[in-house]
Amino acid sequence: MGNNGLRSKLKKNSFLRRRIKGIKNYKEFFGDARDFNRYYLEKAEKRGDSRYRLMLLVHNIEKGLCSNDPRPFGEEKVRQIVGILRDNPEKKDEFEYALAASSLKSWKAFHIKKGFVLPEDLADYIDKLEDNGGAGSELFETNDKLLGRRSVRDFEERELRNEDVDFALRYFSSAPTACNRQMCRVYRVKSAEAKELLIDRVLGISGFNTDVVTFFLITFDISAFDYSGERNQGYLNAGLTAMNFVNGLHKKGIGSCFLQWSNKRGDDKLVRSALGLKKSERIAVVIGAGYYKDNVKIPKSSRKNKGMIYKEI
């Protein structure tokens, strides 16, 4: 019997087929874990690449600048940025480093305007920096263009209308999924207990007006995927459907913000169990949403230009 014949015979044996797939699954996921462990953010910093650390820190500074309860904030993160900039003077014109310098300028201006006292060493260092104006906060003007959608964290104090959510759900269901398997779902959190659970567990909740926010969960079902090569498809498909969904919300005057579901396994299991999700179902992302307020303040969140994100090969 040739190799093809043997392979065909093995495929017909469901027990062996599942065992072999299981071994392959572990092998591929282990490879993913190995790569993540080699290249994750802290390892990149050890190699002298602090770009993504700076982007995280800038985002934190910008969120603070949008606070509805202004107070002194961010000194620890500012000192982290200063340390990176001091260690890499030759990179001052690179996108992330220039943006970080701009965020420090905005942070200082915010504190001076509010009459807050700044540490003298930080004030002196920031004075010497150049500012390209790329970081800070700005007022968001609502419009109907999809490219006009931006993440917001404060909303009008009124319930979302069912017909507006239904409109966005049509956007959700029209998004492409792998082989049209449609393994993603939307959960609108309405019970007070479930909302409190998410407020307690979701990372990145600071800056939200939790009294008025409506939470949506986007999930995917592992049962939809057939082999190890599809191991990342759930998050891809959930991302596609979630983006369509928030664009649909935006068309109805509903703002939103993605909250990454990056919780540890124990937290994840607890929340899924409390919300009654299937054992094969996974939370991909949580979305905070509500009707846009007039004159809401948002981070500038400067974007990279074409030359930084596009390459022909």
mmCIF file of C-alpha atoms in Angstrom:
data_model
loop_
_atom_site.group_PDB
_atom_site.id
_atom_site.type_symbol
_atom_site.label_atom_id
_atom_site.label_comp_id
_atom_site.label_asym_id
_atom_site.label_seq_id
_atom_site.Cartn_x
_atom_site.Cartn_y
_atom_site.Cartn_z
ATOM 1 C CA MET A 1 0.000 0.000 0.000
ATOM 2 C CA GLY A 2 1.435 3.371 -1.030
ATOM 3 C CA ASN A 3 1.631 6.464 1.151
ATOM 4 C CA ASN A 4 -1.560 7.886 -0.373
ATOM 5 C CA GLY A 5 -3.454 4.716 0.353
ATOM 6 C CA LEU A 6 -2.221 4.583 3.940
ATOM 7 C CA ARG A 7 -3.074 8.259 4.453
ATOM 8 C CA SER A 8 -6.561 7.685 3.065
ATOM 9 C CA LYS A 9 -7.080 4.696 5.371
ATOM 10 C CA LEU A 10 -5.921 6.681 8.421
ATOM 11 C CA LYS A 11 -8.291 9.539 7.576
ATOM 12 C CA LYS A 12 -11.210 7.140 7.639
ATOM 13 C CA ASN A 13 -10.345 6.073 11.185
ATOM 14 C CA SER A 14 -12.022 8.834 13.230
ATOM 15 C CA PHE A 15 -10.196 7.946 16.446
ATOM 16 C CA LEU A 16 -6.745 8.100 14.860
ATOM 17 C CA ARG A 17 -7.670 11.202 12.886
ATOM 18 C CA ARG A 18 -8.646 13.058 16.079
ATOM 19 C CA ARG A 19 -5.501 11.890 17.892
ATOM 20 C CA ILE A 20 -3.233 13.091 15.090
ATOM 21 C CA LYS A 21 -5.057 16.421 14.881
ATOM 22 C CA GLY A 22 -4.714 16.813 18.633
ATOM 23 C CA ILE A 23 -0.941 16.287 18.452
ATOM 24 C CA LYS A 24 -0.680 18.801 15.603
ATOM 25 C CA ASN A 25 -2.764 21.320 17.542
ATOM 26 C CA TYR A 26 -0.439 21.131 20.550
ATOM 27 C CA LYS A 27 2.610 21.412 18.282
ATOM 28 C CA GLU A 28 1.325 24.526 16.491
ATOM 29 C CA PHE A 29 0.088 26.278 19.631
ATOM 30 C CA PHE A 30 3.381 25.504 21.332
ATOM 31 C CA GLY A 31 5.172 27.096 18.372
ATOM 32 C CA ASP A 32 3.013 30.212 18.797
ATOM 33 C CA ALA A 33 3.855 30.359 22.501
ATOM 34 C CA ARG A 34 7.552 29.966 21.748
ATOM 35 C CA ASP A 35 7.494 32.814 19.214
ATOM 36 C CA PHE A 36 5.500 35.058 21.545
ATOM 37 C CA ASN A 37 7.982 34.420 24.319
ATOM 38 C CA ARG A 38 10.878 35.306 22.009
ATOM 39 C CA TYR A 39 9.483 38.515 20.597
ATOM 40 C CA TYR A 40 6.943 40.053 22.996
ATOM 41 C CA LEU A 41 7.241 43.707 23.990
ATOM 42 C CA GLU A 42 9.639 43.365 26.900
ATOM 43 C CA LYS A 43 12.014 41.232 24.822
ATOM 44 C CA ALA A 44 11.863 43.860 22.068
ATOM 45 C CA GLU A 45 12.858 46.513 24.607
ATOM 46 C CA LYS A 46 15.793 44.385 25.688
ATOM 47 C CA ARG A 47 16.918 44.420 22.053
ATOM 48 C CA GLY A 48 16.701 48.215 22.045
ATOM 49 C CA ASP A 49 13.323 48.554 20.311
ATOM 50 C CA SER A 50 11.048 50.709 22.518
ATOM 51 C CA ARG A 51 8.612 51.850 19.816
ATOM 52 C CA TYR A 52 5.579 49.958 21.072
ATOM 53 C CA ARG A 53 6.276 50.779 24.719
ATOM 54 C CA LEU A 54 6.255 54.449 23.751
ATOM 55 C CA MET A 55 2.954 54.056 21.893
ATOM 56 C CA LEU A 56 1.386 52.468 24.977
ATOM 57 C CA LEU A 57 2.683 55.247 27.215
ATOM 58 C CA VAL A 58 1.552 57.988 24.822
ATOM 59 C CA HIS A 59 -1.935 56.475 24.725
ATOM 60 C CA ASN A 60 -2.078 56.491 28.524
ATOM 61 C CA ILE A 61 -1.032 60.157 28.633
ATOM 62 C CA GLU A 62 -3.628 61.093 25.995
ATOM 63 C CA LYS A 63 -6.404 59.307 27.899
ATOM 64 C CA GLY A 64 -5.501 61.297 31.006
ATOM 65 C CA LEU A 65 -5.703 64.542 29.022
ATOM 66 C CA CYS A 66 -9.314 63.675 28.156
ATOM 67 C CA SER A 67 -10.394 63.135 31.769
ATOM 68 C CA ASN A 68 -13.638 64.742 32.949
ATOM 69 C CA ASP A 69 -12.122 65.019 36.433
ATOM 70 C CA PRO A 70 -8.829 66.905 35.855
ATOM 71 C CA ARG A 71 -6.138 66.281 38.454
ATOM 72 C CA PRO A 72 -2.369 65.742 38.429
ATOM 73 C CA PHE A 73 -1.628 62.442 36.695
ATOM 74 C CA GLY A 74 0.932 60.418 34.827
ATOM 75 C CA GLU A 75 4.243 61.297 36.481
ATOM 76 C CA GLU A 76 5.440 57.682 36.572
ATOM 77 C CA LYS A 77 4.637 57.145 32.885
ATOM 78 C CA VAL A 78 6.182 60.487 31.959
ATOM 79 C CA ARG A 79 9.409 59.451 33.679
ATOM 80 C CA GLN A 80 9.374 56.216 31.670
ATOM 81 C CA ILE A 81 9.059 58.194 28.442
ATOM 82 C CA VAL A 82 11.828 60.580 29.502
ATOM 83 C CA GLY A 83 14.120 57.649 30.259
ATOM 84 C CA ILE A 84 13.558 56.116 26.822
ATOM 85 C CA LEU A 85 14.059 59.445 25.027
ATOM 86 C CA ARG A 86 17.270 60.132 26.939
ATOM 87 C CA ASP A 87 18.631 56.694 26.094
ATOM 88 C CA ASN A 88 17.844 57.088 22.373
ATOM 89 C CA PRO A 89 18.639 60.673 21.301
ATOM 90 C CA GLU A 90 19.483 59.508 17.769
ATOM 91 C CA LYS A 91 15.872 58.333 17.283
ATOM 92 C CA LYS A 92 14.193 61.638 18.174
ATOM 93 C CA ASP A 93 12.795 62.115 14.630
ATOM 94 C CA GLU A 94 11.284 58.641 14.355
ATOM 95 C CA PHE A 95 7.481 58.547 14.493
ATOM 96 C CA GLU A 96 7.060 56.953 17.927
ATOM 97 C CA TYR A 97 9.812 58.992 19.585
ATOM 98 C CA ALA A 98 8.597 62.315 18.145
ATOM 99 C CA LEU A 99 5.052 61.439 19.233
ATOM 100 C CA ALA A 100 6.302 60.678 22.745
ATOM 101 C CA ALA A 101 8.020 64.086 22.947
ATOM 102 C CA SER A 102 4.790 65.755 21.820
ATOM 103 C CA SER A 103 2.816 63.910 24.499
ATOM 104 C CA LEU A 104 5.179 65.279 27.154
ATOM 105 C CA LYS A 105 4.635 68.811 25.848
ATOM 106 C CA SER A 106 0.854 68.323 26.034
ATOM 107 C CA TRP A 107 1.116 66.796 29.506
ATOM 108 C CA LYS A 108 3.099 69.781 30.789
ATOM 109 C CA ALA A 109 0.735 72.323 29.164
ATOM 110 C CA PHE A 110 -2.250 70.557 30.764
ATOM 111 C CA HIS A 111 -0.728 70.758 34.240
ATOM 112 C CA ILE A 112 0.334 74.389 33.849
ATOM 113 C CA LYS A 113 -3.155 75.358 32.630
ATOM 114 C CA LYS A 114 -4.762 73.675 35.653
ATOM 115 C CA GLY A 115 -2.315 75.300 38.060
ATOM 116 C CA PHE A 116 -0.724 72.011 39.103
ATOM 117 C CA VAL A 117 2.886 72.002 40.301
ATOM 118 C CA LEU A 118 5.316 69.970 38.177
ATOM 119 C CA PRO A 119 8.565 68.331 39.318
ATOM 120 C CA GLU A 120 11.296 70.776 38.311
ATOM 121 C CA ASP A 121 13.513 68.178 36.606
ATOM 122 C CA LEU A 122 10.663 67.056 34.335
ATOM 123 C CA ALA A 123 9.609 70.604 33.492
ATOM 124 C CA ASP A 124 13.180 71.539 32.540
ATOM 125 C CA TYR A 125 13.658 68.455 30.362
ATOM 126 C CA ILE A 126 10.323 68.883 28.563
ATOM 127 C CA ASP A 127 11.102 72.543 27.824
ATOM 128 C CA LYS A 128 14.043 71.445 25.655
ATOM 129 C CA LEU A 129 12.002 69.037 23.510
ATOM 130 C CA GLU A 130 10.679 69.764 20.031
ATOM 131 C CA ASP A 131 6.938 69.426 19.495
ATOM 132 C CA ASN A 132 5.381 68.251 16.235
ATOM 133 C CA GLY A 133 1.881 68.634 17.682
ATOM 134 C CA GLY A 134 1.113 64.992 17.055
ATOM 135 C CA ALA A 135 -0.048 64.041 20.554
ATOM 136 C CA GLY A 136 -2.632 65.458 22.918
ATOM 137 C CA SER A 137 -6.407 65.711 22.966
ATOM 138 C CA GLU A 138 -9.022 67.270 20.725
ATOM 139 C CA LEU A 139 -12.770 67.787 20.460
ATOM 140 C CA PHE A 140 -14.566 65.156 18.428
ATOM 141 C CA GLU A 141 -17.089 66.298 15.861
ATOM 142 C CA THR A 142 -19.574 63.569 14.957
ATOM 143 C CA ASN A 143 -20.155 62.912 11.265
ATOM 144 C CA ASP A 144 -21.555 60.144 9.102
ATOM 145 C CA LYS A 145 -18.338 59.185 7.319
ATOM 146 C CA LEU A 146 -16.988 55.822 8.429
ATOM 147 C CA LEU A 147 -13.452 57.209 8.511
ATOM 148 C CA GLY A 148 -14.758 59.809 10.944
ATOM 149 C CA ARG A 149 -15.368 57.161 13.612
ATOM 150 C CA ARG A 150 -13.078 57.486 16.627
ATOM 151 C CA SER A 151 -13.004 55.738 20.003
ATOM 152 C CA VAL A 152 -14.846 57.634 22.736
ATOM 153 C CA ARG A 153 -15.369 56.831 26.419
ATOM 154 C CA ASP A 154 -18.124 59.203 27.528
ATOM 155 C CA PHE A 155 -21.685 59.118 26.273
ATOM 156 C CA GLU A 156 -25.121 60.641 26.613
ATOM 157 C CA GLU A 157 -27.188 59.343 29.502
ATOM 158 C CA ARG A 158 -29.880 57.498 27.564
ATOM 159 C CA GLU A 159 -30.695 53.931 26.613
ATOM 160 C CA LEU A 160 -29.690 52.652 23.192
ATOM 161 C CA ARG A 161 -32.718 52.261 20.948
ATOM 162 C CA ASN A 162 -33.352 48.682 19.840
ATOM 163 C CA GLU A 163 -33.827 49.741 16.218
ATOM 164 C CA ASP A 164 -30.394 51.410 16.206
ATOM 165 C CA VAL A 165 -28.736 48.288 17.625
ATOM 166 C CA ASP A 166 -30.614 46.154 15.088
ATOM 167 C CA PHE A 167 -29.200 48.348 12.308
ATOM 168 C CA ALA A 168 -25.652 47.746 13.576
ATOM 169 C CA LEU A 169 -26.339 44.008 13.873
ATOM 170 C CA ARG A 170 -27.053 43.929 10.128
ATOM 171 C CA TYR A 171 -23.561 45.364 9.636
ATOM 172 C CA PHE A 172 -22.210 42.691 11.998
ATOM 173 C CA SER A 173 -23.809 39.792 10.158
ATOM 174 C CA SER A 174 -22.701 41.078 6.748
ATOM 175 C CA ALA A 175 -18.996 40.870 7.652
ATOM 176 C CA PRO A 176 -16.977 38.061 6.024
ATOM 177 C CA THR A 177 -16.175 34.971 8.072
ATOM 178 C CA ALA A 178 -14.085 31.897 7.199
ATOM 179 C CA CYS A 179 -16.067 29.831 4.651
ATOM 180 C CA ASN A 180 -19.178 31.711 5.809
ATOM 181 C CA ARG A 181 -19.246 29.671 9.031
ATOM 182 C CA GLN A 182 -20.572 32.701 10.965
ATOM 183 C CA MET A 183 -19.150 31.611 14.302
ATOM 184 C CA CYS A 184 -19.314 35.035 15.976
ATOM 185 C CA ARG A 185 -22.050 36.408 18.237
ATOM 186 C CA VAL A 186 -22.924 39.695 19.945
ATOM 187 C CA TYR A 187 -24.112 39.891 23.549
ATOM 188 C CA ARG A 188 -25.659 43.103 24.843
ATOM 189 C CA VAL A 189 -25.098 43.325 28.590
ATOM 190 C CA LYS A 190 -28.278 44.561 30.262
ATOM 191 C CA SER A 191 -28.265 43.049 33.756
ATOM 192 C CA ALA A 192 -26.690 45.173 36.496
ATOM 193 C CA GLU A 193 -24.819 42.153 37.862
ATOM 194 C CA ALA A 194 -23.200 41.311 34.533
ATOM 195 C CA LYS A 195 -22.262 44.941 33.970
ATOM 196 C CA GLU A 196 -20.614 45.190 37.381
ATOM 197 C CA LEU A 197 -18.732 41.966 36.714
ATOM 198 C CA LEU A 198 -17.297 43.417 33.507
ATOM 199 C CA ILE A 199 -16.445 46.759 35.129
ATOM 200 C CA ASP A 200 -14.529 44.809 37.750
ATOM 201 C CA ARG A 201 -12.732 42.524 35.287
ATOM 202 C CA VAL A 202 -12.236 44.340 31.973
ATOM 203 C CA LEU A 203 -8.772 45.834 31.514
ATOM 204 C CA GLY A 204 -8.483 49.425 30.283
ATOM 205 C CA ILE A 205 -11.776 50.571 31.793
ATOM 206 C CA SER A 206 -10.282 53.773 33.226
ATOM 207 C CA GLY A 207 -11.624 56.927 31.613
ATOM 208 C CA PHE A 208 -15.034 55.406 30.921
ATOM 209 C CA ASN A 209 -18.195 56.929 32.305
ATOM 210 C CA THR A 210 -19.377 53.559 33.605
ATOM 211 C CA ASP A 211 -22.740 54.964 34.716
ATOM 212 C CA VAL A 212 -23.925 55.444 31.127
ATOM 213 C CA VAL A 213 -21.925 52.918 29.071
ATOM 214 C CA THR A 214 -23.557 49.919 27.387
ATOM 215 C CA PHE A 215 -21.313 46.867 27.024
ATOM 216 C CA PHE A 216 -21.366 44.466 24.093
ATOM 217 C CA LEU A 217 -19.384 41.206 24.017
ATOM 218 C CA ILE A 218 -18.151 39.806 20.712
ATOM 219 C CA THR A 219 -17.477 36.066 20.889
ATOM 220 C CA PHE A 220 -16.462 33.223 18.596
ATOM 221 C CA ASP A 221 -17.029 29.478 18.795
ATOM 222 C CA ILE A 222 -13.959 27.212 18.675
ATOM 223 C CA SER A 223 -16.195 24.409 17.377
ATOM 224 C CA ALA A 224 -16.249 26.125 13.974
ATOM 225 C CA PHE A 225 -12.582 25.416 13.267
ATOM 226 C CA ASP A 226 -11.311 22.173 11.807
ATOM 227 C CA TYR A 227 -7.521 21.974 12.143
ATOM 228 C CA SER A 228 -4.464 23.663 13.637
ATOM 229 C CA GLY A 229 -3.989 26.021 10.683
ATOM 230 C CA GLU A 230 -7.218 27.737 11.748
ATOM 231 C CA ARG A 231 -6.113 28.323 15.335
ATOM 232 C CA ASN A 232 -6.118 32.143 14.968
ATOM 233 C CA GLN A 233 -9.197 32.412 12.783
ATOM 234 C CA GLY A 234 -11.539 33.088 15.717
ATOM 235 C CA TYR A 235 -9.914 36.382 16.605
ATOM 236 C CA LEU A 236 -9.604 37.390 12.958
ATOM 237 C CA ASN A 237 -13.277 36.737 12.278
ATOM 238 C CA ALA A 238 -14.365 38.402 15.519
ATOM 239 C CA GLY A 239 -12.278 41.431 14.561
ATOM 240 C CA LEU A 240 -13.948 41.698 11.178
ATOM 241 C CA THR A 241 -17.457 41.400 12.580
ATOM 242 C CA ALA A 242 -16.736 43.724 15.513
ATOM 243 C CA MET A 243 -15.380 46.476 13.254
ATOM 244 C CA ASN A 244 -18.427 46.250 11.021
ATOM 245 C CA PHE A 245 -20.638 46.386 14.100
ATOM 246 C CA VAL A 246 -19.132 49.598 15.505
ATOM 247 C CA ASN A 247 -19.273 51.212 12.073
ATOM 248 C CA GLY A 248 -22.983 50.412 12.059
ATOM 249 C CA LEU A 249 -23.336 51.945 15.523
ATOM 250 C CA HIS A 250 -21.453 55.032 14.313
ATOM 251 C CA LYS A 251 -23.914 55.474 11.441
ATOM 252 C CA LYS A 252 -26.671 55.728 14.056
ATOM 253 C CA GLY A 253 -24.841 58.297 16.177
ATOM 254 C CA ILE A 254 -23.547 55.750 18.680
ATOM 255 C CA GLY A 255 -19.940 56.057 19.792
ATOM 256 C CA SER A 256 -17.849 53.123 20.933
ATOM 257 C CA CYS A 257 -14.488 51.967 22.226
ATOM 258 C CA PHE A 258 -12.855 48.548 21.911
ATOM 259 C CA LEU A 259 -11.702 47.001 25.173
ATOM 260 C CA GLN A 260 -9.280 44.179 24.534
ATOM 261 C CA TRP A 261 -10.165 40.971 26.339
ATOM 262 C CA SER A 262 -6.610 40.206 27.445
ATOM 263 C CA ASN A 263 -7.496 38.703 30.810
ATOM 264 C CA LYS A 264 -5.771 35.710 32.345
ATOM 265 C CA ARG A 265 -7.301 32.306 31.829
ATOM 266 C CA GLY A 266 -8.858 32.206 35.300
ATOM 267 C CA ASP A 267 -10.650 35.540 34.861
ATOM 268 C CA ASP A 268 -11.761 34.556 31.396
ATOM 269 C CA LYS A 269 -13.226 31.263 32.601
ATOM 270 C CA LEU A 270 -14.992 32.951 35.532
ATOM 271 C CA VAL A 271 -16.650 35.587 33.331
ATOM 272 C CA ARG A 272 -17.676 33.124 30.627
ATOM 273 C CA SER A 273 -19.240 30.875 33.241
ATOM 274 C CA ALA A 274 -21.038 33.747 34.996
ATOM 275 C CA LEU A 275 -22.471 34.986 31.694
ATOM 276 C CA GLY A 276 -23.620 31.518 30.660
ATOM 277 C CA LEU A 277 -21.487 31.190 27.527
ATOM 278 C CA LYS A 278 -20.928 27.803 25.934
ATOM 279 C CA LYS A 279 -17.740 25.995 26.957
ATOM 280 C CA SER A 280 -16.476 26.221 23.363
ATOM 281 C CA GLU A 281 -17.218 29.956 23.156
ATOM 282 C CA ARG A 282 -14.505 32.579 23.673
ATOM 283 C CA ILE A 283 -14.713 36.309 24.317
ATOM 284 C CA ALA A 284 -12.730 38.164 21.652
ATOM 285 C CA VAL A 285 -13.396 41.780 22.625
ATOM 286 C CA VAL A 286 -15.667 43.924 24.786
ATOM 287 C CA ILE A 287 -17.158 47.089 23.301
ATOM 288 C CA GLY A 288 -18.279 50.064 25.381
ATOM 289 C CA ALA A 289 -20.917 52.132 23.575
ATOM 290 C CA GLY A 290 -23.407 54.973 23.900
ATOM 291 C CA TYR A 291 -24.829 57.928 22.001
ATOM 292 C CA TYR A 292 -22.257 60.607 21.216
ATOM 293 C CA LYS A 293 -22.161 63.663 23.443
ATOM 294 C CA ASP A 294 -21.557 67.113 22.001
ATOM 295 C CA ASN A 295 -17.980 68.336 22.372
ATOM 296 C CA VAL A 296 -16.570 65.104 23.756
ATOM 297 C CA LYS A 297 -12.783 65.163 24.184
ATOM 298 C CA ILE A 298 -10.743 62.348 22.628
ATOM 299 C CA PRO A 299 -7.042 61.451 22.244
ATOM 300 C CA LYS A 300 -5.435 62.699 19.039
ATOM 301 C CA SER A 301 -4.143 59.185 18.350
ATOM 302 C CA SER A 302 -1.947 60.233 15.424
ATOM 303 C CA ARG A 303 -1.690 57.649 12.650
ATOM 304 C CA LYS A 304 1.344 56.487 10.725
ATOM 305 C CA ASN A 305 1.612 57.623 7.117
ATOM 306 C CA LYS A 306 1.564 55.417 4.022
ATOM 307 C CA GLY A 307 5.323 55.048 3.919
ATOM 308 C CA MET A 308 5.315 53.517 7.411
ATOM 309 C CA ILE A 309 2.541 50.978 6.838
ATOM 310 C CA TYR A 310 2.746 50.001 3.151
ATOM 311 C CA LYS A 311 5.403 48.130 1.190
ATOM 312 C CA GLU A 312 5.408 46.404 -2.148
ATOM 313 C CA ILE A 313 7.320 43.092 -2.236
#
